[in-house]
Each structure stands twice: as C-alpha cells, then as structure tokens.
Coordinates of C-alpha atoms in Angstrom, one line a residue:
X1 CA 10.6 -16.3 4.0
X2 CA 12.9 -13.7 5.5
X3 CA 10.9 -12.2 8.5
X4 CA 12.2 -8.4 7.4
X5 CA 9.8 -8.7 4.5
X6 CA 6.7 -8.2 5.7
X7 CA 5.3 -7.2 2.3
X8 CA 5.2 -11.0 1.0
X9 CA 2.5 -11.0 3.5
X10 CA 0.4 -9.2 1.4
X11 CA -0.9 -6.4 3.9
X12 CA -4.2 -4.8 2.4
X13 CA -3.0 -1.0 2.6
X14 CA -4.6 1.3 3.1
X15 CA -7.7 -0.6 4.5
X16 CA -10.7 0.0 3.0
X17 CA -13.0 3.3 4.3
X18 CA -16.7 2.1 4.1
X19 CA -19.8 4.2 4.3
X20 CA -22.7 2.5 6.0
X21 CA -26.1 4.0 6.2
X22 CA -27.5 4.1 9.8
X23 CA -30.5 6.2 10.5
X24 CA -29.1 6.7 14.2
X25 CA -26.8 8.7 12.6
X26 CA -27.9 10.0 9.4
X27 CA -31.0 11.6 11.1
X28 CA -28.5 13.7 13.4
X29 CA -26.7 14.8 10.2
X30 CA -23.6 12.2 10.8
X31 CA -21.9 10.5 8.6
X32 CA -21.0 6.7 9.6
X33 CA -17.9 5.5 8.2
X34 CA -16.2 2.0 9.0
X35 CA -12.3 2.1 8.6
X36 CA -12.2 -1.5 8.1
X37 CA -8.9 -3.0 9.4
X38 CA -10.0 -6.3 9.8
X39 CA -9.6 -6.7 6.0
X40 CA -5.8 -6.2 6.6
X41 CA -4.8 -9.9 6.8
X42 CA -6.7 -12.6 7.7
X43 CA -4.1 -14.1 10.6
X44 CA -2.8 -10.4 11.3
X45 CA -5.9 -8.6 11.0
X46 CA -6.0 -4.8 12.3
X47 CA -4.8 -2.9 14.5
X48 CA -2.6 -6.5 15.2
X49 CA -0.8 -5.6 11.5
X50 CA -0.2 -2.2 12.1
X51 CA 1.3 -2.9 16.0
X52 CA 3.3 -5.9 15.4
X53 CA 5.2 -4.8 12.1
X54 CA 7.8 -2.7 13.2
X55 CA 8.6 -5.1 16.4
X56 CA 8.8 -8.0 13.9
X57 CA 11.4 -6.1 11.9
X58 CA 13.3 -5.4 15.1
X59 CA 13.5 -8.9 15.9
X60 CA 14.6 -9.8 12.4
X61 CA 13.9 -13.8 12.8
X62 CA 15.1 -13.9 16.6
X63 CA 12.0 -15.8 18.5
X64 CA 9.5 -13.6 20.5
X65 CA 8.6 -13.6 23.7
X66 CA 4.9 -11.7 24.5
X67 CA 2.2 -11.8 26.9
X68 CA -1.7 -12.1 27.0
X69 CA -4.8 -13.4 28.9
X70 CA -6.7 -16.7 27.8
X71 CA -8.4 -14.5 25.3
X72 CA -5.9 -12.5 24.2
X73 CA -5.9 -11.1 20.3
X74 CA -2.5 -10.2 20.2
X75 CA -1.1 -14.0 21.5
X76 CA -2.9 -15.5 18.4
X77 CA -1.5 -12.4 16.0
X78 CA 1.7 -13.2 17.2
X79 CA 1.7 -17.2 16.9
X80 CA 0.6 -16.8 13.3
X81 CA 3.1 -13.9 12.2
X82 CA 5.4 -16.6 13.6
X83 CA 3.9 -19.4 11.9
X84 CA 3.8 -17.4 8.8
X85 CA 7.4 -15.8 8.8
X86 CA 9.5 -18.9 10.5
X87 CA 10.7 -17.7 14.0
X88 CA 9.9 -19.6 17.6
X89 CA 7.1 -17.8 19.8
X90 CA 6.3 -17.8 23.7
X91 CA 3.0 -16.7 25.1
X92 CA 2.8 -16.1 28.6
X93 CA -0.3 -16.6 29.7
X94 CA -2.1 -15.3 33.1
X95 CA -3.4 -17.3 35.0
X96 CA -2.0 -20.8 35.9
X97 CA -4.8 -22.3 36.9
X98 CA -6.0 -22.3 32.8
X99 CA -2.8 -25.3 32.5
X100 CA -4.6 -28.1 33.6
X101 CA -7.7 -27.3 31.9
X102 CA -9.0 -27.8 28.5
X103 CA -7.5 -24.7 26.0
X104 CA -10.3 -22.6 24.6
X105 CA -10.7 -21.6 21.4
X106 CA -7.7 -18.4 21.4
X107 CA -5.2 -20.2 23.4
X108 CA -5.9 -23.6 21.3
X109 CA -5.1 -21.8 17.9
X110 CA -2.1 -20.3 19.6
X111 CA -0.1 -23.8 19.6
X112 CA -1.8 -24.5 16.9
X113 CA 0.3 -21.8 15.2
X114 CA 3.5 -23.0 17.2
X115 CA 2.9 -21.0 20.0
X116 CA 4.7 -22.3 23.3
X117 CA 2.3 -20.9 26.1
X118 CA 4.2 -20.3 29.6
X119 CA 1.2 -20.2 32.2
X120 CA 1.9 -18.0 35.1
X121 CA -0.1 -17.4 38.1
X122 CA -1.5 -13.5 38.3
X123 CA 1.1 -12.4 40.8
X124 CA 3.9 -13.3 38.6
X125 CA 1.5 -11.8 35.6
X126 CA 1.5 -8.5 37.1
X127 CA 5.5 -8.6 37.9
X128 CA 6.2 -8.9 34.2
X129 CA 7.8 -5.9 34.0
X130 CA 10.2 -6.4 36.8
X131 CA 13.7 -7.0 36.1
X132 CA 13.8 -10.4 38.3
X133 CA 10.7 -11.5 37.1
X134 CA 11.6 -11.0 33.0
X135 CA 14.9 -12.8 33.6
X136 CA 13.3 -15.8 34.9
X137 CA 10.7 -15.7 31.7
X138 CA 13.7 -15.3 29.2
X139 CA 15.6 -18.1 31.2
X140 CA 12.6 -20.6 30.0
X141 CA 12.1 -19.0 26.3
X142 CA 14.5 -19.4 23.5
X143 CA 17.7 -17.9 23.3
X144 CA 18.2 -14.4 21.8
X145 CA 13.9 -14.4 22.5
X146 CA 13.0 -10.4 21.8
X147 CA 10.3 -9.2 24.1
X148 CA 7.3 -7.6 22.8
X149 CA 5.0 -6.2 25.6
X150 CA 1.4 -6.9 26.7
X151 CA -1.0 -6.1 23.7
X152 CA 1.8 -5.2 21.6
X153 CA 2.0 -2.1 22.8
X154 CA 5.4 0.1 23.1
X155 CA 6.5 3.1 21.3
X156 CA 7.9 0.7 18.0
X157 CA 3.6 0.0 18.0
X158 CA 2.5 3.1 18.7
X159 CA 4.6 4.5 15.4
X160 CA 3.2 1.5 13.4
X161 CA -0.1 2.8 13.7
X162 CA 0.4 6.4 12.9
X163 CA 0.0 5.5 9.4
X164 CA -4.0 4.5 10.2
X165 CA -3.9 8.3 11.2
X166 CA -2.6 9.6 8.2
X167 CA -5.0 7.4 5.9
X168 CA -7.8 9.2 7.8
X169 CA -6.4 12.5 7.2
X170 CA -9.1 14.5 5.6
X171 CA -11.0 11.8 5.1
X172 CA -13.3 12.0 9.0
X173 CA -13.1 14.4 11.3
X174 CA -13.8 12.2 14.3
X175 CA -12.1 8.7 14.6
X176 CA -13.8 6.4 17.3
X177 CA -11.0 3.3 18.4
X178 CA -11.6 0.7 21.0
X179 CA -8.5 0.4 23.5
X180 CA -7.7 -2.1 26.0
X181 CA -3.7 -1.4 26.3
X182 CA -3.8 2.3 24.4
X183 CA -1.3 1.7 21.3
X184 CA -3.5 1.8 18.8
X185 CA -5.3 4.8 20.3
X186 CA -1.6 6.7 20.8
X187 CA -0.5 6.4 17.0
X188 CA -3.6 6.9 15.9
X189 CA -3.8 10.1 17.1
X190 CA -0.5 11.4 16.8
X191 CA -1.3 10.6 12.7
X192 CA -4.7 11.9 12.3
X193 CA -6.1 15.3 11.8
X194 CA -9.3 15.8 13.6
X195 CA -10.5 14.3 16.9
X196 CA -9.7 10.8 18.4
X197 CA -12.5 8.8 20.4
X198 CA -10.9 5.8 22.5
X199 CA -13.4 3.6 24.0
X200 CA -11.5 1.1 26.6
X201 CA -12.9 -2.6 26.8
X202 CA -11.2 -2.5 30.5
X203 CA -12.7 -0.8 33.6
X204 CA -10.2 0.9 36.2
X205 CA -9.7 4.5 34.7
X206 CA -5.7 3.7 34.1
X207 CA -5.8 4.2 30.2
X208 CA -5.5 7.9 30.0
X209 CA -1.9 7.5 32.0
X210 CA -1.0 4.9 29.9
X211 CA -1.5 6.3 26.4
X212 CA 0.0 9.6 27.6
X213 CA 3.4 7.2 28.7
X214 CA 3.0 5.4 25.1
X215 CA 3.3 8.8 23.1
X216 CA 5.6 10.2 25.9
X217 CA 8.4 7.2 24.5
X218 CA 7.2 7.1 21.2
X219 CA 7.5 10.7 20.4
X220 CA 9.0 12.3 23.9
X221 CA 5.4 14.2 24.7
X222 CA 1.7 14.1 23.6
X223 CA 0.5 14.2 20.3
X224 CA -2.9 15.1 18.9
X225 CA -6.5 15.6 20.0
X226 CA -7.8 12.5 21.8
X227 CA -10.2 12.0 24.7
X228 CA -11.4 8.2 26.3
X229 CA -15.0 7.7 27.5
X230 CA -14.6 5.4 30.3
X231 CA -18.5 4.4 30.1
X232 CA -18.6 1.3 27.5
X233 CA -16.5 -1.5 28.9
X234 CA -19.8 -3.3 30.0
X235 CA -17.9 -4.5 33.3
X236 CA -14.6 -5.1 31.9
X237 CA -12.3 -7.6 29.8
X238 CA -14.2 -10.3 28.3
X239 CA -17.4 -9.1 29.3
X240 CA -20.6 -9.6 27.0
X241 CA -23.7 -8.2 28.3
X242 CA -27.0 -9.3 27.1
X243 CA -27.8 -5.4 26.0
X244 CA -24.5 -5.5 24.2
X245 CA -24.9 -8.8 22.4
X246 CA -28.9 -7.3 21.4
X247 CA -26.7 -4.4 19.8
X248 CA -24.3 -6.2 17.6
X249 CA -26.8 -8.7 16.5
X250 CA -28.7 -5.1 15.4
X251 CA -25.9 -3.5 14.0
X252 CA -25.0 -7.1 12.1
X253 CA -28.7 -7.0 10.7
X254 CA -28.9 -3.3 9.8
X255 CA -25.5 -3.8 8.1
X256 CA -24.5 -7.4 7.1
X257 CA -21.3 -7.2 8.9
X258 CA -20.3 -10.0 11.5
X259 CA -19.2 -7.6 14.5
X260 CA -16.1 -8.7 17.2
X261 CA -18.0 -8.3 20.7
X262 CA -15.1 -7.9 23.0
X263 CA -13.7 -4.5 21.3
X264 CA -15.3 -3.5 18.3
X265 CA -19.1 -4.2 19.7
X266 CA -17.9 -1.6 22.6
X267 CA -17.0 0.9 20.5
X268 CA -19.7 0.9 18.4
X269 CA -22.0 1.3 20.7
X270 CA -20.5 3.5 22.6
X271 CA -20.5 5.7 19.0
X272 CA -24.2 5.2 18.7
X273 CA -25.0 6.1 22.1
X274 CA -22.9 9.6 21.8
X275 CA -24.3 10.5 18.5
X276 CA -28.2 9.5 20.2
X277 CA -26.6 12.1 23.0
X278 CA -25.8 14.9 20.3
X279 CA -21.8 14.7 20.9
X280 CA -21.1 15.5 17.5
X281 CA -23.0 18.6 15.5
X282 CA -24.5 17.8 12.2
X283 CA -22.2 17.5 9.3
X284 CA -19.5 15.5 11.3
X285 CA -17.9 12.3 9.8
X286 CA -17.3 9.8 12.2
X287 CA -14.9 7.1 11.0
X288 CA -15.1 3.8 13.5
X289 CA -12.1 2.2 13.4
X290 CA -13.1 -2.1 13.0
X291 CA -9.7 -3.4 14.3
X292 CA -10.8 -7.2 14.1
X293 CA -13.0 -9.7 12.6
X294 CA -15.1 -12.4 15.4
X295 CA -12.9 -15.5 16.2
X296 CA -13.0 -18.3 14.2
X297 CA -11.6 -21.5 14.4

C-alpha cells in the first residue's frame, strides 16, 4: 500500500453529527450534539485521523519517530497507521522505569502493531526537544526516521483538523473538545464558525500558551474564538475519579454509548456542568466533539 494514499484507508468523512436527547440540557433550551470522530477508523480513530494524516504524507513511507506516556493514544494511532501503511515506528516512551515491567494494555498493542518502544527516563522525556537530546533519539531509530511530536501535535496537525471546523460550520454554534497537547483544539478553531470550548485532561495552566504557539506556526497568528476551562482535568493525566467514572457510567445509560474516560468523559462533563451553570443561553447548539472510542484489546 503506498503510504501517500491514505484514502485506501477508508476514512469515514465527514464523521457523523448525532443528536442525543439529555434533559440536562434540553430543559435549559440546549441542543446536545455528539460530533462522533471515533467512527473515523477503528485503529485511527478521531482526532488521531485528522492529526496524523498530513504528517504521514510528509513522511511518504520514511519510518516515524514520536513520543508518548504509557497511556498514550497517539503511540497506538501511530503503530497501527504503520502497521497498516508499511513503514517502521519508534515510540519513546517516558518513564524508564515501565522497561522492566510488564506492558499494559496501550503500550502492549503498540509492539503489537510493530512499534519499537525506546524507554527513557523523565529527564531525558522532558529534553526531547533539545537538539542534543533528538540527535541521540534519531541515532537509535531507523534511518531517514521523520519526527512527529508529542501527541501529534505541530502546525502539519493543527491544519489536518481544520477540516472538523469546517464540517461544523453552521451546523453548532458552540464546539466543546477535550485537549491534552492543544492540536486538535487549534485547527478546530481556526475552521469553525462559532465558539470553541477546550477542556484540558492535564492540570498546570500551560495549554492556553501552547495552542496560541500551535496556530502561531500553523497560520503565523491566532485564529478563531476559543477559550479553555481549566476546571475538569480531575487531577491530571490518567486520572479517573470515582465522581467521574459515576458520570460516564450515567451518560453511557442515558445514551447507549461506551464513553473514553481519560478525555472524552472530561469533556463531557465538564459540558454538563456549564450548561447546569447557564453558560450557554437557550437556543444554543452545543456540538461535543467524541475524539475516541474506550481501549480495547
């Protein structure tokens, strides 16, 4: 398969735009709409799709290098996009202490897939983007390796999902996004009409700069209406609390959909509890943008 021709793939585009009646909403006059990227692909699902795509064409078959935690979404994308289109992939992985343990789940389906995982301790991890410290990586990956960044996310990502912008174009007139490295949230934006929600998953109040440097190299300054509520990351990365677990298992029962805890729960209820707030006057259309599917092996 030739890896420029990502349509044998068989993308599902435009994702499908869902209505769901939810009383939380409908009795504040909202309208609840689920932008349902997870139906994209089933090994590229989401926002994955619409940020790897244009990085894969760049590489053109070369092998990718990329980055990611033992839980990482965007490790597993990439070792099935390279399963699936026949070029070599690396994963660095933080933390070295995960080598002589056991893999989980992610990191499992990873080599799986062909992934080569590089374990690196969290020092090295956060050096990744220093000259020195990316030599030594593409010294121990494949020659000709092309680098794609942490999350996926760089300005060749951030144009890939300007498109989901553009497919909600008249369509919502508030789009709601969960972010942990702010790609999806900076296309997304720059391609969509009304007002863009981003919920991060990750606590430290560094997302705003970062989306603002993603648009600044994707489109050389800021583009569209967005805002980021900082409240919903439930104490960070990874982290499931019992109150956010109760809520998906809710929102799965009012709705019949199986809901990804580690982003999409967050943004969902972080939706909820600003429309229980009265963030949005009535009549608003609130699309919520379902960028993956729950992990299965």
């Amino acid at each position: 398969m030739n890896a420029f021709d990502l349509s044998r793939l068989q993308p599902r585009l435009p994702s499908p735009l869902e209505p769901v009646e939810d009383e939380r909403f409908a009795r504040r006059g909202l309208t609840l709409l689920l932008k349902r990227e997870d139906l994209i692909h089933p090994d590229l699902p989401g926002n994955k799709w619409r940020k790897l795509s244009l990085n894969l064409r760049e590489a053109a078959g070369r092998p990718v290098l990329t980055f990611g935690g033992a839980y990482s979404n965007h490790l597993r994308a990439t070792a099935a996009a390279g399963r699936l289109l026949g070029f070599p992939t690396v994963g660095v992985v933080r933390g070295d202490e995960l080598a002589g343990r056991p893999l989980n789940p992610s990191l499992a389906r990873c080599t799986a897939d062909g992934m080569r995982l590089e374990f690196v301790d969290r020092a090295t991890y956060r050096a990744k983007n220093d000259p020195a410290t990316r030599a030594w990586l593409l010294e121990r990956a494949p020659a000709g390796a092309y680098v794609v960044p942490e999350g996926g996310s760089n300005a060749l990502a951030v144009h890939g999902c300007v498109e989901l912008g553009r497919e909600l174009a008249g369509l919502a007139d508030v789009a709601a996004v969960a972010c942990g490295t702010g790609g999806t949230l900076a296309g997304l934006a720059a391609g969509f009409e009304g007002r863009t929600l981003g919920v991060p998953v990750l606590k430290g109040g560094f997302l705003g700069g970062e989306v603002r440097a993603l648009q600044e190299a994707a489109f050389g300054g800021p583009r569209g209406d967005w805002a980021l509520d900082e409240r919903f990351h439930g104490g960070g990365y990874a982290r499931v609390s019992p109150a956010l677990d109760a809520f998906a298992q809710d929102f799965e029962a009012r709705h019949g959909l199986a809901i990804e805890r580690l982003y999409v729960a967050k943004m969902l209820y972080g939706l909820t509890t600003l429309a229980e707030e009265g963030a949005f006057p009535a009549g608003t259309r609130l699309a919520a943008v379902v960028t993956g599917a729950p992990e299965t092996v």
